[in-house]
Amino acid sequence: DGGITQSPKYLFRKEGQNVTLSCEQNLNHDAMYWYRQDPGQGLRLIYYSQIVNDFQKGDIAEGYSVSREKKESFPLTVTSAQKNPTAFYLCASITSGRAGGELFFGEGSRLTVL
Amino acid sequence: KQEVTQIPAALSVPEGENLVLNCSFTDSAIYNLQWFRQDPGKGLTSLLLIQSSQREQTSGRLNASLDKSSGRSTLYIAASQPGDSATYLCAVYTGTASKLTFGTGTRLQVTL
């Protein structure tokens, strides 16, 4: 079945550690996104990528980094520079970055900083 | 800057009722609007996608309408069931930098 796989589902991090969240899709989608969701708030865009080897900062990119070496993969690294990393992270992909296709989401990764 | 608002923030209805969820947006220059469902601790599931040239889309008991000129969309749920309990979010796609703007959602509870 086609879809988006995020791992791990739950992750605990100590202060000062970098962690990487995985996002893999087999939908052959061009564009991929990372969102952050906090209780009582809407989804906020961290980074997005329209094609391989290209990505753009979203609204809250500080303290995060990404790579897009393969069409299927868009990993997100939460660095120690992110001051408040505890959140629910959602990866999404879309058929076309310009024409506006249907957006599909993974099941999310919950990061907790101890 | 595009802003998306969903009212009400929470809604509780008895099973069997028909209900309407609202989504409004400030910039009418959109490519499409999408409705999602989110269960607690889960990702978002796409329900309906309405292109800017369309007025409505239907899937089962769900019907979504779009009025671009007034910056509004509604999601109509017929004969609600307890399994419909979830948070419903709308998102608009403007094509600018391939970004979508999400509303904060309406938390729906359908009671027995």
PDB file of C-alpha atoms in Angstrom:
ATOM      1  CA  ASP A   1       0.000   0.000   0.000  1.00  0.00           C
ATOM      2  CA  GLY A   2       1.194   3.485  -0.806  1.00  0.00           C
ATOM      3  CA  GLY A   3       1.677   5.938   1.957  1.00  0.00           C
ATOM      4  CA  ILE A   4       3.952   7.931   4.198  1.00  0.00           C
ATOM      5  CA  THR A   5       5.931   6.268   6.963  1.00  0.00           C
ATOM      6  CA  GLN A   6       7.293   8.238   9.880  1.00  0.00           C
ATOM      7  CA  SER A   7       9.637   6.822  12.467  1.00  0.00           C
ATOM      8  CA  PRO A   8      10.060   6.608  15.317  1.00  0.00           C
ATOM      9  CA  LYS A   9       6.532   7.088  16.604  1.00  0.00           C
ATOM     10  CA  TYR A  10       7.814   8.183  20.014  1.00  0.00           C
ATOM     11  CA  LEU A  11      11.212   9.656  20.790  1.00  0.00           C
ATOM     12  CA  PHE A  12      12.796  10.949  23.950  1.00  0.00           C
ATOM     13  CA  ARG A  13      15.735  13.285  23.888  1.00  0.00           C
ATOM     14  CA  LYS A  14      17.993  14.745  26.495  1.00  0.00           C
ATOM     15  CA  GLU A  15      18.773  18.417  26.447  1.00  0.00           C
ATOM     16  CA  GLY A  16      21.630  19.208  24.081  1.00  0.00           C
ATOM     17  CA  GLN A  17      21.130  16.200  21.816  1.00  0.00           C
ATOM     18  CA  ASN A  18      20.309  16.252  18.140  1.00  0.00           C
ATOM     19  CA  VAL A  19      17.680  13.813  16.927  1.00  0.00           C
ATOM     20  CA  THR A  20      16.564  12.852  13.428  1.00  0.00           C
ATOM     21  CA  LEU A  21      13.011  12.001  12.469  1.00  0.00           C
ATOM     22  CA  SER A  22      12.526   9.832   9.423  1.00  0.00           C
ATOM     23  CA  CYS A  23       9.916  10.346   6.704  1.00  0.00           C
ATOM     24  CA  GLU A  24       9.607   8.007   3.737  1.00  0.00           C
ATOM     25  CA  GLN A  25       6.935   8.039   1.042  1.00  0.00           C
ATOM     26  CA  ASN A  26       6.200   5.613  -1.786  1.00  0.00           C
ATOM     27  CA  LEU A  27       3.559   7.766  -3.454  1.00  0.00           C
ATOM     28  CA  ASN A  28       5.972   9.181  -6.025  1.00  0.00           C
ATOM     29  CA  HIS A  29       5.134  12.672  -4.787  1.00  0.00           C
ATOM     30  CA  ASP A  30       7.297  15.606  -5.698  1.00  0.00           C
ATOM     31  CA  ALA A  31       6.816  17.890  -2.717  1.00  0.00           C
ATOM     32  CA  MET A  32       7.266  16.992   0.935  1.00  0.00           C
ATOM     33  CA  TYR A  33       6.643  18.982   4.117  1.00  0.00           C
ATOM     34  CA  TRP A  34       7.412  18.939   7.810  1.00  0.00           C
ATOM     35  CA  TYR A  35       4.906  20.437  10.244  1.00  0.00           C
ATOM     36  CA  ARG A  36       4.949  20.901  13.964  1.00  0.00           C
ATOM     37  CA  GLN A  37       1.768  20.637  16.020  1.00  0.00           C
ATOM     38  CA  ASP A  38       1.433  21.900  19.581  1.00  0.00           C
ATOM     39  CA  PRO A  39      -1.649  21.531  21.796  1.00  0.00           C
ATOM     40  CA  GLY A  40      -4.248  24.143  21.003  1.00  0.00           C
ATOM     41  CA  GLN A  41      -2.319  25.455  18.012  1.00  0.00           C
ATOM     42  CA  GLY A  42      -2.592  24.883  14.314  1.00  0.00           C
ATOM     43  CA  LEU A  43       0.012  23.163  12.204  1.00  0.00           C
ATOM     44  CA  ARG A  44       3.131  25.239  11.644  1.00  0.00           C
ATOM     45  CA  LEU A  45       5.401  24.671   8.681  1.00  0.00           C
ATOM     46  CA  ILE A  46       9.033  23.902   9.474  1.00  0.00           C
ATOM     47  CA  TYR A  47      10.562  23.059   6.076  1.00  0.00           C
ATOM     48  CA  TYR A  48       9.351  21.985   2.678  1.00  0.00           C
ATOM     49  CA  SER A  49      10.917  20.557  -0.449  1.00  0.00           C
ATOM     50  CA  GLN A  50       9.478  20.709  -3.959  1.00  0.00           C
ATOM     51  CA  ILE A  51      12.149  18.600  -5.669  1.00  0.00           C
ATOM     52  CA  VAL A  52      15.187  16.520  -4.845  1.00  0.00           C
ATOM     53  CA  ASN A  53      18.195  18.459  -3.566  1.00  0.00           C
ATOM     54  CA  ASP A  54      16.101  21.544  -2.925  1.00  0.00           C
ATOM     55  CA  PHE A  55      14.298  22.693   0.201  1.00  0.00           C
ATOM     56  CA  GLN A  56      12.970  25.905   1.682  1.00  0.00           C
ATOM     57  CA  LYS A  57      12.479  27.236   5.180  1.00  0.00           C
ATOM     58  CA  GLY A  58       8.985  27.445   6.502  1.00  0.00           C
ATOM     59  CA  ASP A  59       7.649  29.688   9.228  1.00  0.00           C
ATOM     60  CA  ILE A  60       9.547  28.116  12.155  1.00  0.00           C
ATOM     61  CA  ALA A  61      12.771  26.691  10.672  1.00  0.00           C
ATOM     62  CA  GLU A  62      15.140  27.880  13.398  1.00  0.00           C
ATOM     63  CA  GLY A  63      16.729  24.962  15.225  1.00  0.00           C
ATOM     64  CA  TYR A  64      15.799  22.446  12.539  1.00  0.00           C
ATOM     65  CA  SER A  65      17.558  21.075   9.458  1.00  0.00           C
ATOM     66  CA  VAL A  66      16.507  18.827   6.576  1.00  0.00           C
ATOM     67  CA  SER A  67      17.898  17.066   3.525  1.00  0.00           C
ATOM     68  CA  ARG A  68      16.286  15.785   0.330  1.00  0.00           C
ATOM     69  CA  GLU A  69      18.779  13.455  -1.320  1.00  0.00           C
ATOM     70  CA  LYS A  70      16.117  11.086  -2.618  1.00  0.00           C
ATOM     71  CA  LYS A  71      12.589  11.736  -3.826  1.00  0.00           C
ATOM     72  CA  GLU A  72      11.218   9.241  -1.316  1.00  0.00           C
ATOM     73  CA  SER A  73      12.942  10.559   1.785  1.00  0.00           C
ATOM     74  CA  PHE A  74      12.829  13.836   3.711  1.00  0.00           C
ATOM     75  CA  PRO A  75      14.435  13.462   7.168  1.00  0.00           C
ATOM     76  CA  LEU A  76      14.144  16.210   9.776  1.00  0.00           C
ATOM     77  CA  THR A  77      16.868  16.856  12.347  1.00  0.00           C
ATOM     78  CA  VAL A  78      15.904  18.634  15.529  1.00  0.00           C
ATOM     79  CA  THR A  79      19.069  20.271  16.762  1.00  0.00           C
ATOM     80  CA  SER A  80      20.093  21.386  20.216  1.00  0.00           C
ATOM     81  CA  ALA A  81      19.481  24.939  19.033  1.00  0.00           C
ATOM     82  CA  GLN A  82      15.726  24.338  19.048  1.00  0.00           C
ATOM     83  CA  LYS A  83      14.652  25.845  22.370  1.00  0.00           C
ATOM     84  CA  ASN A  84      11.340  24.079  22.792  1.00  0.00           C
ATOM     85  CA  PRO A  85      11.420  20.872  20.757  1.00  0.00           C
ATOM     86  CA  THR A  86       8.766  18.895  22.624  1.00  0.00           C
ATOM     87  CA  ALA A  87       5.949  18.561  20.094  1.00  0.00           C
ATOM     88  CA  PHE A  88       4.142  16.325  17.623  1.00  0.00           C
ATOM     89  CA  TYR A  89       5.861  16.315  14.219  1.00  0.00           C
ATOM     90  CA  LEU A  90       4.000  15.537  11.030  1.00  0.00           C
ATOM     91  CA  CYS A  91       5.409  14.785   7.602  1.00  0.00           C
ATOM     92  CA  ALA A  92       3.308  15.224   4.478  1.00  0.00           C
ATOM     93  CA  SER A  93       3.614  14.952   0.729  1.00  0.00           C
ATOM     94  CA  ILE A  94       1.676  16.202  -2.231  1.00  0.00           C
ATOM     95  CA  THR A  95       1.431  15.181  -5.842  1.00  0.00           C
ATOM     96  CA  SER A  96       2.454  18.505  -7.246  1.00  0.00           C
ATOM     97  CA  GLY A  97       4.085  21.458  -5.588  1.00  0.00           C
ATOM     98  CA  ARG A  98       2.447  23.945  -7.938  1.00  0.00           C
ATOM     99  CA  ALA A  99      -0.865  22.639  -9.208  1.00  0.00           C
ATOM    100  CA  GLY A 100      -2.099  21.838  -5.757  1.00  0.00           C
ATOM    101  CA  GLY A 101      -2.817  18.156  -5.446  1.00  0.00           C
ATOM    102  CA  GLU A 102      -4.054  16.267  -2.451  1.00  0.00           C
ATOM    103  CA  LEU A 103      -1.927  16.374   0.682  1.00  0.00           C
ATOM    104  CA  PHE A 104      -1.234  13.139   2.519  1.00  0.00           C
ATOM    105  CA  PHE A 105       0.178  12.804   6.031  1.00  0.00           C
ATOM    106  CA  GLY A 106       2.164  10.278   7.967  1.00  0.00           C
ATOM    107  CA  GLU A 107       1.115   9.101  11.422  1.00  0.00           C
ATOM    108  CA  GLY A 108       3.402  11.541  13.192  1.00  0.00           C
ATOM    109  CA  SER A 109       6.336  11.392  15.588  1.00  0.00           C
ATOM    110  CA  ARG A 110       6.042  12.606  19.144  1.00  0.00           C
ATOM    111  CA  LEU A 111       9.258  14.067  20.525  1.00  0.00           C
ATOM    112  CA  THR A 112       9.706  14.647  24.231  1.00  0.00           C
ATOM    113  CA  VAL A 113      12.712  16.412  25.722  1.00  0.00           C
ATOM    114  CA  LEU A 114      13.606  15.147  29.159  1.00  0.00           C
TER     115      LEU A 114
ATOM    116  CA  LYS B   1      -0.822  36.816   4.553  1.00  0.00           C
ATOM    117  CA  GLN B   2      -3.404  34.068   4.343  1.00  0.00           C
ATOM    118  CA  GLU B   3      -5.293  33.382   7.556  1.00  0.00           C
ATOM    119  CA  VAL B   4      -7.673  30.486   8.072  1.00  0.00           C
ATOM    120  CA  THR B   5     -10.275  30.444  10.823  1.00  0.00           C
ATOM    121  CA  GLN B   6     -12.485  27.611  11.955  1.00  0.00           C
ATOM    122  CA  ILE B   7     -15.545  28.200  14.073  1.00  0.00           C
ATOM    123  CA  PRO B   8     -16.602  26.772  16.430  1.00  0.00           C
ATOM    124  CA  ALA B   9     -13.466  25.486  18.127  1.00  0.00           C
ATOM    125  CA  ALA B  10     -15.463  22.673  19.705  1.00  0.00           C
ATOM    126  CA  LEU B  11     -18.866  21.153  19.090  1.00  0.00           C
ATOM    127  CA  SER B  12     -20.884  18.452  20.805  1.00  0.00           C
ATOM    128  CA  VAL B  13     -23.941  16.909  19.161  1.00  0.00           C
ATOM    129  CA  PRO B  14     -26.130  13.874  19.811  1.00  0.00           C
ATOM    130  CA  GLU B  15     -25.862  10.928  17.483  1.00  0.00           C
ATOM    131  CA  GLY B  16     -27.941  11.208  14.336  1.00  0.00           C
ATOM    132  CA  GLU B  17     -27.808  14.977  13.989  1.00  0.00           C
ATOM    133  CA  ASN B  18     -26.722  16.696  10.821  1.00  0.00           C
ATOM    134  CA  LEU B  19     -24.034  19.297  11.409  1.00  0.00           C
ATOM    135  CA  VAL B  20     -21.992  21.946   9.644  1.00  0.00           C
ATOM    136  CA  LEU B  21     -18.392  22.928  10.288  1.00  0.00           C
ATOM    137  CA  ASN B  22     -17.131  26.259   9.030  1.00  0.00           C
ATOM    138  CA  CYS B  23     -13.847  27.375   7.544  1.00  0.00           C
ATOM    139  CA  SER B  24     -13.058  30.918   6.418  1.00  0.00           C
ATOM    140  CA  PHE B  25      -9.986  32.309   4.725  1.00  0.00           C
ATOM    141  CA  THR B  26      -8.824  35.846   4.073  1.00  0.00           C
ATOM    142  CA  ASP B  27      -7.204  35.572   0.631  1.00  0.00           C
ATOM    143  CA  SER B  28      -9.540  34.218  -2.050  1.00  0.00           C
ATOM    144  CA  ALA B  29      -6.699  33.495  -4.496  1.00  0.00           C
ATOM    145  CA  ILE B  30      -6.508  29.823  -3.662  1.00  0.00           C
ATOM    146  CA  TYR B  31      -5.815  26.747  -5.778  1.00  0.00           C
ATOM    147  CA  ASN B  32      -7.766  24.370  -3.597  1.00  0.00           C
ATOM    148  CA  LEU B  33      -9.124  23.694  -0.144  1.00  0.00           C
ATOM    149  CA  GLN B  34      -8.828  20.427   1.705  1.00  0.00           C
ATOM    150  CA  TRP B  35     -10.672  19.035   4.720  1.00  0.00           C
ATOM    151  CA  PHE B  36      -8.923  16.656   7.103  1.00  0.00           C
ATOM    152  CA  ARG B  37      -9.814  14.557  10.087  1.00  0.00           C
ATOM    153  CA  GLN B  38      -7.395  14.013  12.981  1.00  0.00           C
ATOM    154  CA  ASP B  39      -7.895  11.462  15.725  1.00  0.00           C
ATOM    155  CA  PRO B  40      -6.015  11.997  19.022  1.00  0.00           C
ATOM    156  CA  GLY B  41      -2.306  11.256  18.680  1.00  0.00           C
ATOM    157  CA  LYS B  42      -2.619  10.456  14.987  1.00  0.00           C
ATOM    158  CA  GLY B  43      -1.762  12.065  11.687  1.00  0.00           C
ATOM    159  CA  LEU B  44      -4.261  13.855   9.476  1.00  0.00           C
ATOM    160  CA  THR B  45      -6.509  11.898   7.143  1.00  0.00           C
ATOM    161  CA  SER B  46      -7.696  13.600   3.984  1.00  0.00           C
ATOM    162  CA  LEU B  47     -11.477  13.732   3.682  1.00  0.00           C
ATOM    163  CA  LEU B  48     -12.254  15.949   0.720  1.00  0.00           C
ATOM    164  CA  LEU B  49     -10.321  18.118  -1.721  1.00  0.00           C
ATOM    165  CA  ILE B  50     -12.092  20.940  -3.554  1.00  0.00           C
ATOM    166  CA  GLN B  51     -10.329  22.612  -6.453  1.00  0.00           C
ATOM    167  CA  SER B  52     -10.819  26.350  -6.875  1.00  0.00           C
ATOM    168  CA  SER B  53     -13.031  25.773  -9.934  1.00  0.00           C
ATOM    169  CA  GLN B  54     -15.395  23.490  -8.023  1.00  0.00           C
ATOM    170  CA  ARG B  55     -18.303  24.407  -5.785  1.00  0.00           C
ATOM    171  CA  GLU B  56     -18.594  21.197  -3.794  1.00  0.00           C
ATOM    172  CA  GLN B  57     -17.380  17.663  -3.269  1.00  0.00           C
ATOM    173  CA  THR B  58     -19.154  14.702  -1.725  1.00  0.00           C
ATOM    174  CA  SER B  59     -17.940  11.512  -0.140  1.00  0.00           C
ATOM    175  CA  GLY B  60     -20.466   9.309   1.610  1.00  0.00           C
ATOM    176  CA  ARG B  61     -22.083  11.286   4.434  1.00  0.00           C
ATOM    177  CA  LEU B  62     -19.691  14.203   3.919  1.00  0.00           C
ATOM    178  CA  ASN B  63     -20.286  17.183   1.669  1.00  0.00           C
ATOM    179  CA  ALA B  64     -17.903  20.106   1.390  1.00  0.00           C
ATOM    180  CA  SER B  65     -18.717  23.361  -0.321  1.00  0.00           C
ATOM    181  CA  LEU B  66     -16.497  26.201  -1.430  1.00  0.00           C
ATOM    182  CA  ASP B  67     -17.343  29.850  -2.008  1.00  0.00           C
ATOM    183  CA  LYS B  68     -14.096  31.480  -3.063  1.00  0.00           C
ATOM    184  CA  SER B  69     -15.483  34.960  -3.439  1.00  0.00           C
ATOM    185  CA  SER B  70     -16.648  35.087   0.151  1.00  0.00           C
ATOM    186  CA  GLY B  71     -13.676  33.133   1.463  1.00  0.00           C
ATOM    187  CA  ARG B  72     -15.732  30.341   2.999  1.00  0.00           C
ATOM    188  CA  SER B  73     -16.047  26.601   3.022  1.00  0.00           C
ATOM    189  CA  THR B  74     -18.387  24.340   4.941  1.00  0.00           C
ATOM    190  CA  LEU B  75     -18.177  20.658   5.774  1.00  0.00           C
ATOM    191  CA  TYR B  76     -21.590  19.069   6.164  1.00  0.00           C
ATOM    192  CA  ILE B  77     -21.793  15.768   8.033  1.00  0.00           C
ATOM    193  CA  ALA B  78     -25.081  13.927   7.700  1.00  0.00           C
ATOM    194  CA  ALA B  79     -26.477  11.572  10.321  1.00  0.00           C
ATOM    195  CA  SER B  80     -23.514  11.922  12.671  1.00  0.00           C
ATOM    196  CA  GLN B  81     -22.136   8.861  14.467  1.00  0.00           C
ATOM    197  CA  PRO B  82     -19.909   8.481  17.539  1.00  0.00           C
ATOM    198  CA  GLY B  83     -17.132   7.350  15.183  1.00  0.00           C
ATOM    199  CA  ASP B  84     -17.168  10.823  13.642  1.00  0.00           C
ATOM    200  CA  SER B  85     -15.739  12.228  16.873  1.00  0.00           C
ATOM    201  CA  ALA B  86     -12.404  13.797  15.973  1.00  0.00           C
ATOM    202  CA  THR B  87     -10.824  17.142  15.171  1.00  0.00           C
ATOM    203  CA  TYR B  88     -11.597  18.452  11.708  1.00  0.00           C
ATOM    204  CA  LEU B  89      -9.153  20.806  10.010  1.00  0.00           C
ATOM    205  CA  CYS B  90      -9.316  22.731   6.773  1.00  0.00           C
ATOM    206  CA  ALA B  91      -6.332  23.924   4.776  1.00  0.00           C
ATOM    207  CA  VAL B  92      -6.034  26.220   1.786  1.00  0.00           C
ATOM    208  CA  TYR B  93      -3.367  26.002  -0.888  1.00  0.00           C
ATOM    209  CA  THR B  94      -2.390  29.272  -2.469  1.00  0.00           C
ATOM    210  CA  GLY B  95       0.429  28.042  -4.662  1.00  0.00           C
ATOM    211  CA  THR B  96       2.711  30.679  -3.224  1.00  0.00           C
ATOM    212  CA  ALA B  97       5.912  28.838  -2.397  1.00  0.00           C
ATOM    213  CA  SER B  98       3.816  25.653  -2.389  1.00  0.00           C
ATOM    214  CA  LYS B  99       2.520  26.437   1.061  1.00  0.00           C
ATOM    215  CA  LEU B 100      -0.690  25.418   2.691  1.00  0.00           C
ATOM    216  CA  THR B 101      -2.305  27.349   5.504  1.00  0.00           C
ATOM    217  CA  PHE B 102      -4.195  25.393   8.131  1.00  0.00           C
ATOM    218  CA  GLY B 103      -6.999  26.366  10.430  1.00  0.00           C
ATOM    219  CA  THR B 104      -6.770  25.430  14.107  1.00  0.00           C
ATOM    220  CA  GLY B 105      -9.575  22.906  13.763  1.00  0.00           C
ATOM    221  CA  THR B 106     -12.987  22.098  15.208  1.00  0.00           C
ATOM    222  CA  ARG B 107     -13.100  19.380  17.834  1.00  0.00           C
ATOM    223  CA  LEU B 108     -16.273  17.373  17.316  1.00  0.00           C
ATOM    224  CA  GLN B 109     -17.832  15.049  19.836  1.00  0.00           C
ATOM    225  CA  VAL B 110     -20.826  12.940  18.860  1.00  0.00           C
ATOM    226  CA  THR B 111     -22.590  11.541  21.904  1.00  0.00           C
ATOM    227  CA  LEU B 112     -24.800   8.484  22.220  1.00  0.00           C
TER     228      LEU B 112
END
